[in-house]
Amino acid sequence: MDATATPPFLDVEQSLGGRRWRLRAGNERLGLAISQRLGVPEIVGRVMAGRGVGLEQAEQYLSPQLRHLLPDPSTFKDMDTAARRIVAAIREGEKIAVFGDYDVDGATSSGLLRRFFNAIGIDVEIYIPDRLKEGYGPNAAAMETLKQRGADLVITVDCGIVSFDALAHAKAIGLDVIVVDHHQAETRLPEAIAVVNPKRHDESQQYTYLAAVGVTFLLVVALNRALREAGWFNAERPEPDPRLWLDLVALGTVCDVVPLIGLNRAFVAQGLKVMARRGNAGLAALADVAGLDEAPGTYHVGFLLGPRVNAGGRVGRPEYGPDLLSLDNPEQCRLLATELDRYNQERKEIEAAVQEEAAALVEGSSLRDDRVIVVAGEGWHPGVIGIVASRLKDLYQRPAVVIALDGDTGKGSGRSVPGVDMGAAVGAARHKEIIVAGGGHLMAAGLTVGRANIDALRVFLNERLAKDVSDAARTASLGLDGALSVEGATAELIELMDQAGPFGAGNPEPRFALPNVRLVQAGIVGENHVRCVLTGSGGRGRLTAISFRSLETPLGQALLGHNGASFHIAGHLRRNSWRGNVTAQLLIEDACRLA
């Protein structure tokens, strides 16, 4: 049903963020039934019902287990072929290399494979391309390098599905390749021994939501079974337990922002438990440098650990991520984690500079009126353009593409809004030869474009996506799970809500509205965050709140200039730990100033 057909929640037709507030379409009777059947608080039942969970699925949803949700890996096309080829390589003593992407999904996939091979007594080389010099995915020169280093078999993870020329070259020089990927496949497949990808056109399409690290975990399960059947394991060479590496699967799954549904929920729920035990020396060291001193949740994984793993690939040390995740020496891990933390700080500074220049280009031109914002600049670091595109998307509430120019070409990254398929549009631009290369997902894409074609790309994307962007803006809404008083926003409530987690893409974290509140104080913290203290009507209760990266937005300006006005404020509740005292804090996402 059209969301605009029902009255807006709290009568908020257009918020400061330009959105219509709506109550999530939950069935109150179903929520109560879930609560009674599972013995959970009614509010937890309501949250589950609001996410489409039925009574029969409720128990499994509340406690997702791999034994219930993990499919037989053999049901995936080419999985058994891949396993047989790798087992043959192991038995014949062939050299195996892993070619991974430089983001968190690629790093965790590469680290997972190295941990598996190390556990069975096999050394493997990991090759992560340099983002600046080589770009994304396999390339002919890298295949030549691996061949010269003695590789007989290459396993690509989180890349390779459209690397037709590079993998054809690998075949020509006698290098066998297995592709393990999750990006959108074309009708034709690359030349490889096996192509394992749930998005192959001849697949069931049941597991298209998996991150690459999830597909890699299934390969590990298949390999473990194949080696067991081949008699590889014995008293001196015991069979490993892949569940020990679910922390890596959780990290890659959360950071790749794939839907936390089905099998992914089990991966993350169980992986967070493994992560909390700090058995991975690299992740433990990373948690220490990030100041994480509590049991990790999806927020910590996505916003504290993930960016640091990513940082090496963004500033020219792409091998640091998978190395950190697959080493066991605490001192080595501490040094790597410290370096990644430093690189992450450098990344933030570079990102801020590029964002400032990109926003100035938009504000100083007609680009401000485009349905899709496309900006290009000299000297912009390709490692941060995706983050900057995301920032521009948030700032202008429309898709954005940011292009780093270098000579006659530019590397671009795009981010979209719900309802606008960025990946398909970039794919269409590639087929029309407007860009040299490109592809991606519904919400994100990467591309390479000639300098002379940037205007043509801007025109093409605006023409192709104009209607979708307008429709998305017209129906832009913010889903809410209900209203809370300031006094009701407690750490105890957060504990109750956690029972319906883990939360993330596809299983949104509960979001509540606090109606008719006032700001006791508001000020700027950091470079562009706004921190507030809220109180309820009549001055009842106090709740700290923060609105991240909002200083220059209508939301941030309204909060700072509140002048005693009342607001409806919407956001997520988070724990705030200080010296052993745990309180609730509101992460403000949106607000409506009351007359």
XYZ file of C-alpha atoms in Angstrom:
595
model
C 0.000 0.000 0.000
C 1.191 3.536 -0.786
C 2.732 5.007 2.376
C 1.103 8.356 1.565
C -2.352 6.791 1.768
C -2.240 6.742 5.571
C -1.919 9.773 7.855
C 1.669 10.678 8.773
C 2.846 9.651 12.214
C 2.548 12.557 14.690
C 1.233 14.593 11.726
C 4.784 15.054 10.397
C 4.193 15.493 6.671
C 7.624 16.965 5.977
C 10.393 16.887 8.564
C 13.576 18.920 8.681
C 15.103 16.051 6.712
C 12.404 16.364 4.048
C 10.682 13.119 5.001
C 7.200 12.012 5.876
C 7.043 10.104 9.132
C 5.239 6.782 9.067
C 4.549 4.086 11.606
C 5.996 0.778 10.450
C 3.317 -1.520 9.128
C 3.157 -3.851 12.091
C 0.128 -5.810 13.217
C -0.463 -5.060 16.910
C -2.341 -8.316 17.392
C 0.503 -10.268 15.784
C 3.047 -8.455 17.940
C 1.132 -9.420 21.054
C 0.876 -13.050 19.872
C 4.646 -13.189 19.260
C 5.239 -11.706 22.697
C 3.037 -14.300 24.386
C 4.389 -17.288 22.456
C 8.061 -16.457 22.999
C 7.770 -14.898 26.432
C 9.351 -11.622 25.351
C 8.188 -8.071 26.154
C 5.335 -6.827 24.007
C 7.476 -4.079 22.508
C 9.883 -6.728 21.159
C 6.958 -8.548 19.576
C 5.778 -5.301 18.005
C 9.218 -4.597 16.573
C 9.367 -8.087 15.053
C 5.874 -7.790 13.596
C 6.880 -4.442 12.097
C 9.634 -6.220 10.184
C 7.319 -8.773 8.624
C 8.093 -11.627 11.011
C 5.215 -14.095 11.222
C 4.259 -16.167 14.229
C 5.727 -19.374 12.762
C 9.081 -17.783 11.945
C 9.350 -15.816 15.184
C 11.346 -18.320 17.239
C 13.964 -18.856 14.540
C 14.123 -15.110 13.944
C 14.759 -14.409 17.611
C 17.511 -17.018 17.812
C 19.000 -17.554 14.326
C 21.088 -20.734 14.242
C 23.396 -21.942 11.488
C 22.178 -25.504 11.894
C 18.747 -24.348 10.766
C 19.749 -21.834 8.092
C 23.045 -22.977 6.543
C 22.393 -24.546 3.125
C 24.299 -27.478 1.690
C 27.117 -25.721 -0.204
C 26.722 -28.247 -3.019
C 23.438 -26.634 -3.996
C 25.418 -23.703 -5.439
C 26.556 -23.940 -9.041
C 30.235 -24.888 -9.429
C 30.787 -25.261 -5.677
C 31.713 -28.938 -5.897
C 33.881 -28.243 -8.950
C 35.710 -25.544 -6.994
C 36.187 -27.825 -3.993
C 37.525 -30.683 -6.126
C 40.030 -28.422 -7.884
C 41.299 -26.956 -4.606
C 41.600 -30.407 -3.005
C 43.602 -31.555 -6.019
C 45.881 -28.542 -5.661
C 46.396 -29.312 -1.973
C 47.202 -32.971 -2.595
C 49.563 -32.206 -5.490
C 51.386 -29.461 -3.588
C 50.415 -26.745 -6.038
C 50.788 -23.114 -4.999
C 47.478 -21.409 -4.240
C 46.955 -17.648 -4.241
C 43.977 -15.626 -3.076
C 43.112 -12.456 -4.985
C 40.837 -10.241 -2.895
C 39.175 -6.864 -3.051
C 40.563 -4.051 -0.910
C 37.408 -3.348 1.109
C 36.299 -5.033 4.352
C 34.341 -7.756 2.557
C 37.401 -8.598 0.480
C 39.749 -8.416 3.470
C 37.598 -10.704 5.605
C 37.117 -13.142 2.713
C 40.870 -13.254 2.115
C 41.638 -13.539 5.819
C 39.091 -16.331 6.232
C 40.648 -18.390 3.438
C 44.151 -17.864 4.799
C 43.019 -18.982 8.277
C 41.433 -22.093 6.803
C 44.492 -23.009 4.736
C 46.831 -22.308 7.654
C 44.685 -24.574 9.830
C 45.194 -27.458 7.401
C 48.924 -26.821 7.022
C 48.941 -24.962 3.694
C 50.559 -21.585 3.005
C 48.743 -19.313 0.587
C 49.667 -15.943 -0.867
C 47.164 -13.103 -0.627
C 47.201 -10.494 -3.379
C 45.190 -7.315 -2.851
C 45.357 -4.823 -5.742
C 46.497 -1.270 -5.118
C 43.401 0.921 -5.374
C 45.322 3.787 -6.970
C 47.562 1.875 -9.379
C 45.460 -1.153 -10.309
C 41.865 -0.306 -9.522
C 39.205 -2.838 -8.643
C 39.361 -6.541 -9.417
C 41.710 -8.867 -11.290
C 43.927 -7.410 -13.997
C 46.253 -9.010 -16.518
C 49.429 -7.642 -14.908
C 48.463 -9.075 -11.514
C 47.776 -12.467 -13.086
C 51.232 -12.343 -14.713
C 52.802 -11.475 -11.348
C 51.105 -14.360 -9.568
C 52.129 -16.756 -12.323
C 55.741 -15.580 -12.103
C 55.662 -16.154 -8.332
C 54.757 -19.770 -8.967
C 50.987 -19.735 -8.460
C 49.106 -22.608 -10.073
C 45.638 -21.740 -8.806
C 44.093 -18.366 -7.968
C 40.892 -17.949 -5.956
C 39.314 -14.529 -6.403
C 37.100 -13.337 -3.548
C 34.669 -10.408 -3.675
C 35.664 -9.741 -7.273
C 36.117 -11.393 -10.662
C 32.574 -11.911 -11.901
C 32.959 -9.402 -14.777
C 36.756 -9.572 -15.163
C 36.492 -11.159 -18.588
C 39.749 -9.915 -20.127
C 41.926 -10.487 -17.048
C 40.699 -14.042 -16.507
C 40.968 -14.864 -20.210
C 44.593 -13.758 -19.945
C 45.062 -15.919 -16.853
C 43.819 -18.926 -18.785
C 46.127 -18.113 -21.708
C 49.206 -18.144 -19.457
C 48.192 -21.417 -17.808
C 46.799 -20.080 -14.552
C 43.665 -21.741 -13.188
C 41.158 -19.397 -11.544
C 38.172 -19.973 -9.261
C 35.831 -17.008 -8.851
C 34.030 -16.528 -5.524
C 31.929 -13.396 -5.736
C 28.566 -11.860 -4.899
C 28.378 -8.940 -7.331
C 25.854 -8.860 -10.143
C 26.688 -11.368 -12.851
C 26.133 -10.916 -16.562
C 24.607 -13.539 -18.811
C 28.075 -14.729 -19.803
C 30.555 -15.817 -17.150
C 34.314 -15.247 -17.079
C 36.668 -17.990 -18.178
C 37.377 -19.868 -14.975
C 37.528 -23.384 -13.573
C 34.521 -22.545 -11.393
C 32.345 -19.495 -10.758
C 30.604 -19.518 -7.368
C 28.193 -16.624 -7.111
C 24.594 -16.622 -5.821
C 23.817 -13.903 -8.390
C 24.559 -16.092 -11.390
C 21.568 -16.057 -13.698
C 21.258 -19.840 -13.478
C 21.252 -19.829 -9.666
C 18.148 -20.168 -7.498
C 18.387 -16.471 -6.440
C 17.609 -17.574 -2.874
C 20.905 -16.309 -1.459
C 21.562 -13.171 -3.482
C 21.705 -11.210 -0.223
C 24.978 -12.824 0.913
C 28.181 -10.824 1.201
C 31.264 -12.292 -0.442
C 32.567 -13.427 2.946
C 29.358 -15.440 3.412
C 29.911 -17.165 0.066
C 33.556 -17.740 1.044
C 32.448 -19.348 4.308
C 30.268 -21.763 2.317
C 33.321 -22.610 0.185
C 35.282 -23.333 3.379
C 32.508 -25.643 4.584
C 32.548 -27.424 1.210
C 36.349 -27.722 1.303
C 36.332 -29.086 4.828
C 33.885 -31.787 3.772
C 35.770 -32.607 0.583
C 39.067 -32.954 2.469
C 37.385 -35.133 5.082
C 36.062 -37.414 2.350
C 39.523 -37.483 0.743
C 41.076 -38.683 4.018
C 43.206 -35.578 4.496
C 42.589 -35.249 8.221
C 44.244 -37.449 10.823
C 45.607 -37.263 14.364
C 48.522 -35.056 13.308
C 46.352 -32.965 10.986
C 43.014 -32.456 12.780
C 39.941 -31.121 11.058
C 39.353 -27.405 11.793
C 36.041 -25.963 12.950
C 34.991 -23.149 10.561
C 32.667 -21.726 13.212
C 35.756 -20.302 14.923
C 36.004 -17.792 12.059
C 32.439 -16.542 12.151
C 33.766 -13.294 13.661
C 35.287 -12.515 10.254
C 32.038 -13.432 8.518
C 30.121 -11.087 10.815
C 32.586 -8.251 10.203
C 32.443 -8.527 6.414
C 28.677 -9.019 6.317
C 27.913 -5.956 8.447
C 30.444 -3.715 6.712
C 29.261 -4.609 3.210
C 25.780 -3.389 4.247
C 23.998 -6.436 2.844
C 20.534 -7.263 4.243
C 20.587 -8.848 7.696
C 17.987 -11.438 6.815
C 17.976 -15.223 6.732
C 21.421 -16.762 6.774
C 23.106 -13.374 7.216
C 21.338 -12.898 10.560
C 22.739 -16.218 11.754
C 26.219 -15.314 10.505
C 26.175 -12.007 12.364
C 24.402 -13.198 15.528
C 26.813 -16.094 16.006
C 29.821 -14.168 14.721
C 29.371 -11.410 17.290
C 29.469 -14.050 20.021
C 32.747 -15.389 18.632
C 34.125 -11.837 18.360
C 33.277 -11.137 22.005
C 35.575 -14.023 23.030
C 38.513 -12.132 21.430
C 40.024 -15.276 19.937
C 41.189 -13.413 16.826
C 44.321 -11.520 17.847
C 43.930 -8.972 15.061
C 40.347 -8.112 15.890
C 41.217 -7.900 19.583
C 44.044 -5.462 18.829
C 41.766 -3.436 16.565
C 39.116 -3.252 19.303
C 41.764 -1.997 21.723
C 42.983 0.837 19.488
C 39.364 1.779 18.735
C 38.591 2.022 22.456
C 35.977 -0.744 22.314
C 35.675 -2.084 25.853
C 32.284 -3.804 25.710
C 30.688 -6.711 23.869
C 30.666 -5.742 20.177
C 27.430 -5.067 18.329
C 26.706 -4.220 14.720
C 27.249 -0.521 15.430
C 30.774 -1.140 16.771
C 31.577 -3.458 13.872
C 30.281 -1.059 11.228
C 31.564 2.226 12.615
C 34.616 1.408 14.740
C 36.258 -1.761 13.394
C 35.254 -1.721 9.731
C 36.602 1.737 8.830
C 39.976 0.846 10.325
C 40.203 -2.398 8.334
C 39.283 -0.369 5.257
C 41.834 2.342 5.922
C 44.853 0.444 4.589
C 43.242 -0.076 1.198
C 42.304 3.594 1.010
C 45.820 4.937 1.559
C 47.975 2.415 -0.272
C 48.525 -0.495 2.149
C 45.725 -2.876 1.104
C 47.495 -5.951 2.499
C 47.241 -4.666 6.078
C 43.569 -5.610 6.454
C 43.784 -9.314 5.579
C 47.168 -9.590 7.327
C 45.725 -8.233 10.570
C 42.718 -10.566 10.401
C 44.767 -13.699 9.762
C 47.797 -13.303 12.067
C 48.062 -14.794 15.550
C 51.067 -12.947 16.966
C 49.688 -10.336 19.423
C 52.619 -7.945 19.007
C 52.417 -8.022 15.195
C 48.682 -7.464 15.428
C 49.136 -4.547 17.820
C 51.550 -2.846 15.430
C 49.272 -3.404 12.429
C 46.197 -2.211 14.314
C 48.050 0.930 15.419
C 49.078 1.643 11.835
C 45.529 1.104 10.558
C 44.223 3.423 13.256
C 46.675 6.089 12.076
C 45.706 5.530 8.450
C 42.073 5.854 9.424
C 42.771 9.272 10.920
C 44.594 10.276 7.735
C 41.619 9.046 5.737
C 39.274 11.248 7.758
C 41.404 14.317 7.063
C 41.649 13.553 3.340
C 37.932 12.849 3.210
C 37.063 16.159 4.872
C 39.163 18.112 2.361
C 37.665 16.350 -0.663
C 34.151 16.721 0.715
C 34.632 20.450 1.200
C 35.830 20.891 -2.392
C 33.059 18.681 -3.806
C 30.315 20.506 -1.900
C 31.723 23.857 -3.058
C 31.476 22.695 -6.680
C 27.834 21.785 -6.158
C 26.893 24.974 -4.350
C 28.655 27.195 -6.844
C 26.962 25.852 -9.959
C 23.786 24.543 -11.555
C 24.657 21.066 -10.232
C 22.601 21.996 -7.173
C 19.460 21.502 -9.270
C 20.422 18.155 -10.854
C 18.502 15.031 -9.934
C 21.807 13.115 -9.821
C 24.854 15.012 -8.585
C 28.040 14.261 -10.526
C 31.215 16.091 -9.489
C 34.822 15.604 -10.545
C 38.047 17.048 -9.215
C 41.798 16.961 -9.757
C 43.926 15.407 -7.051
C 41.043 13.864 -5.146
C 42.105 10.666 -3.422
C 40.283 7.695 -5.006
C 40.283 6.000 -1.621
C 37.730 8.410 -0.155
C 35.438 9.207 -3.069
C 32.898 6.562 -2.039
C 32.590 8.064 1.428
C 32.328 11.579 -0.015
C 29.631 10.409 -2.439
C 27.722 9.036 0.542
C 28.086 12.349 2.377
C 26.797 14.320 -0.636
C 23.925 11.888 -1.011
C 22.940 12.489 2.609
C 23.393 16.246 2.316
C 21.313 16.698 -0.855
C 18.992 13.688 -0.471
C 19.670 12.439 -3.991
C 22.142 10.103 -5.732
C 25.706 11.365 -6.012
C 28.759 10.342 -8.032
C 32.221 11.618 -7.101
C 35.054 11.263 -9.633
C 38.780 11.570 -8.929
C 40.538 12.794 -12.073
C 44.031 11.691 -13.034
C 45.166 12.624 -16.505
C 42.639 11.683 -19.158
C 40.586 9.356 -16.939
C 38.731 9.429 -13.679
C 37.825 6.866 -11.038
C 34.298 7.371 -9.776
C 32.128 6.097 -6.965
C 28.369 6.527 -6.663
C 25.866 6.235 -3.825
C 22.115 6.182 -4.223
C 18.882 6.632 -2.302
C 16.152 3.998 -1.774
C 14.195 3.365 -4.939
C 16.952 4.455 -7.347
C 19.102 1.692 -8.855
C 22.581 3.156 -9.183
C 24.264 -0.111 -10.182
C 21.919 -0.738 -13.111
C 22.365 2.826 -14.364
C 26.160 2.567 -14.264
C 25.935 -0.803 -16.025
C 23.822 0.790 -18.754
C 26.379 3.590 -19.126
C 29.067 0.965 -19.630
C 27.049 -0.837 -22.302
C 26.564 2.485 -24.124
C 30.344 3.032 -23.867
C 29.906 6.314 -22.004
C 32.238 4.907 -19.343
C 35.218 2.589 -19.707
C 34.202 0.212 -16.920
C 31.755 0.063 -14.062
C 29.125 -1.816 -12.125
C 27.732 -2.229 -8.674
C 24.704 -2.715 -6.469
C 21.311 -1.098 -6.113
C 22.696 1.522 -3.719
C 26.339 1.854 -4.812
C 28.550 1.608 -7.862
C 32.080 2.192 -9.078
C 33.220 3.326 -12.495
C 36.072 4.459 -14.708
C 35.323 7.267 -17.148
C 37.281 9.301 -19.659
C 37.683 12.958 -18.772
C 35.980 13.949 -22.036
C 32.894 11.863 -21.183
C 32.118 13.218 -17.724
C 29.496 15.667 -19.008
C 27.953 12.885 -21.104
C 27.805 10.676 -18.023
C 26.147 13.469 -16.023
C 23.510 13.943 -18.743
C 22.926 10.194 -19.099
C 22.454 9.545 -15.389
C 20.159 12.531 -14.969
C 18.004 11.530 -17.912
C 17.847 7.861 -16.940
C 17.201 8.368 -13.237
C 15.267 11.666 -13.123
C 11.830 10.072 -12.704
C 13.045 7.547 -10.126
C 14.736 10.292 -8.103
C 11.639 12.488 -8.226
C 9.421 9.575 -7.190
C 11.800 8.705 -4.359
C 11.799 12.307 -3.126
C 8.000 12.485 -3.301
C 7.586 9.321 -1.263
C 10.616 9.771 1.026
C 9.629 8.577 4.460
C 11.057 7.672 7.831
C 9.809 4.449 9.381
C 9.180 4.525 13.129
C 8.401 1.790 15.615
C 6.424 4.012 17.934
C 6.668 6.919 20.346
C 8.650 7.127 23.589
C 8.727 9.600 26.428
C 12.057 10.967 27.563
C 11.672 8.997 30.804
C 10.956 5.804 28.844
C 14.177 6.013 26.826
C 16.329 3.859 29.101
C 19.233 1.460 28.979
C 16.802 -1.262 30.103
C 14.707 -0.660 26.986
C 17.804 -1.049 24.824
C 18.475 -4.420 26.458
C 14.946 -5.521 25.575
C 15.310 -4.354 21.977
C 18.560 -6.261 21.542
C 16.561 -9.479 21.703
C 15.246 -8.746 18.199
C 18.765 -8.073 16.809
C 21.217 -8.107 15.226
C 20.127 -4.973 13.399
C 21.374 -3.575 10.127
C 20.404 -3.345 6.480
C 17.205 -5.298 5.845
C 16.503 -5.546 9.586
C 16.503 -1.910 10.649
C 17.404 -0.934 14.163
C 14.305 0.196 16.107
C 13.644 3.866 15.625
C 11.412 5.860 17.937
C 9.944 9.333 18.029
C 10.072 11.454 21.165
C 7.089 13.801 20.839
C 6.955 17.350 22.085
C 10.374 17.598 23.694
C 12.482 20.658 24.422
C 16.205 21.220 24.224
C 17.795 22.137 27.517
C 21.042 22.825 25.706
C 22.600 22.347 22.281
C 26.155 22.819 21.097
C 28.753 21.753 18.561
C 31.058 18.822 19.334
C 33.884 17.659 17.140
C 33.972 19.291 13.736
C 30.345 19.067 12.661
C 28.244 17.159 15.202
C 25.468 18.682 17.308
C 25.004 17.488 20.889
C 21.820 18.194 22.851
C 20.140 17.495 26.145
C 16.411 16.796 25.812
C 13.647 17.084 28.349
C 10.013 16.050 28.196
C 6.941 18.227 28.541
C 6.852 19.882 31.927
C 10.612 19.380 32.270
C 10.313 15.677 33.059
C 13.434 13.604 32.548
C 16.757 14.278 30.831
C 18.243 12.478 27.815
C 21.508 13.219 26.042
C 21.319 13.163 22.256
C 23.670 13.691 19.345
C 23.161 14.392 15.660
C 26.210 13.316 13.669
C 27.567 15.320 10.712
C 24.601 17.696 10.796
C 26.173 21.077 11.490
C 25.537 22.431 7.995
C 22.160 20.743 7.482
C 18.686 22.140 8.226
C 18.431 19.621 11.083
C 21.626 20.733 12.783
C 20.871 24.414 12.345
C 17.373 23.999 13.782
C 18.718 22.207 16.838
C 21.369 24.838 17.479
C 18.891 27.677 16.983
C 16.045 26.109 18.932
C 15.231 29.225 21.008
C 13.183 27.172 23.416
C 10.902 25.698 20.743
C 9.389 22.230 21.075
C 10.283 19.417 18.651
C 9.258 15.941 17.679
C 12.626 14.153 17.489
C 13.310 10.753 15.911
C 16.267 8.448 16.239
C 17.871 5.322 17.657
C 18.696 4.598 21.274
C 22.262 3.577 22.063
C 24.138 2.634 25.206
C 26.446 5.260 26.593
C 29.041 3.756 28.942
C 31.095 6.000 31.214
C 33.128 4.703 34.140
C 30.933 1.649 34.493
C 27.692 3.621 34.381
C 25.446 2.684 31.449
C 22.802 5.147 30.286
C 20.764 5.667 27.135
C 21.660 8.187 24.460
C 19.587 9.167 21.424
C 21.217 9.268 17.998
C 19.085 11.902 16.294
C 18.167 11.140 12.697
C 15.384 13.612 12.074
C 13.170 16.184 13.734
C 10.169 18.405 13.214
C 10.043 21.830 14.809
C 6.643 22.582 16.306
C 4.944 25.922 15.837
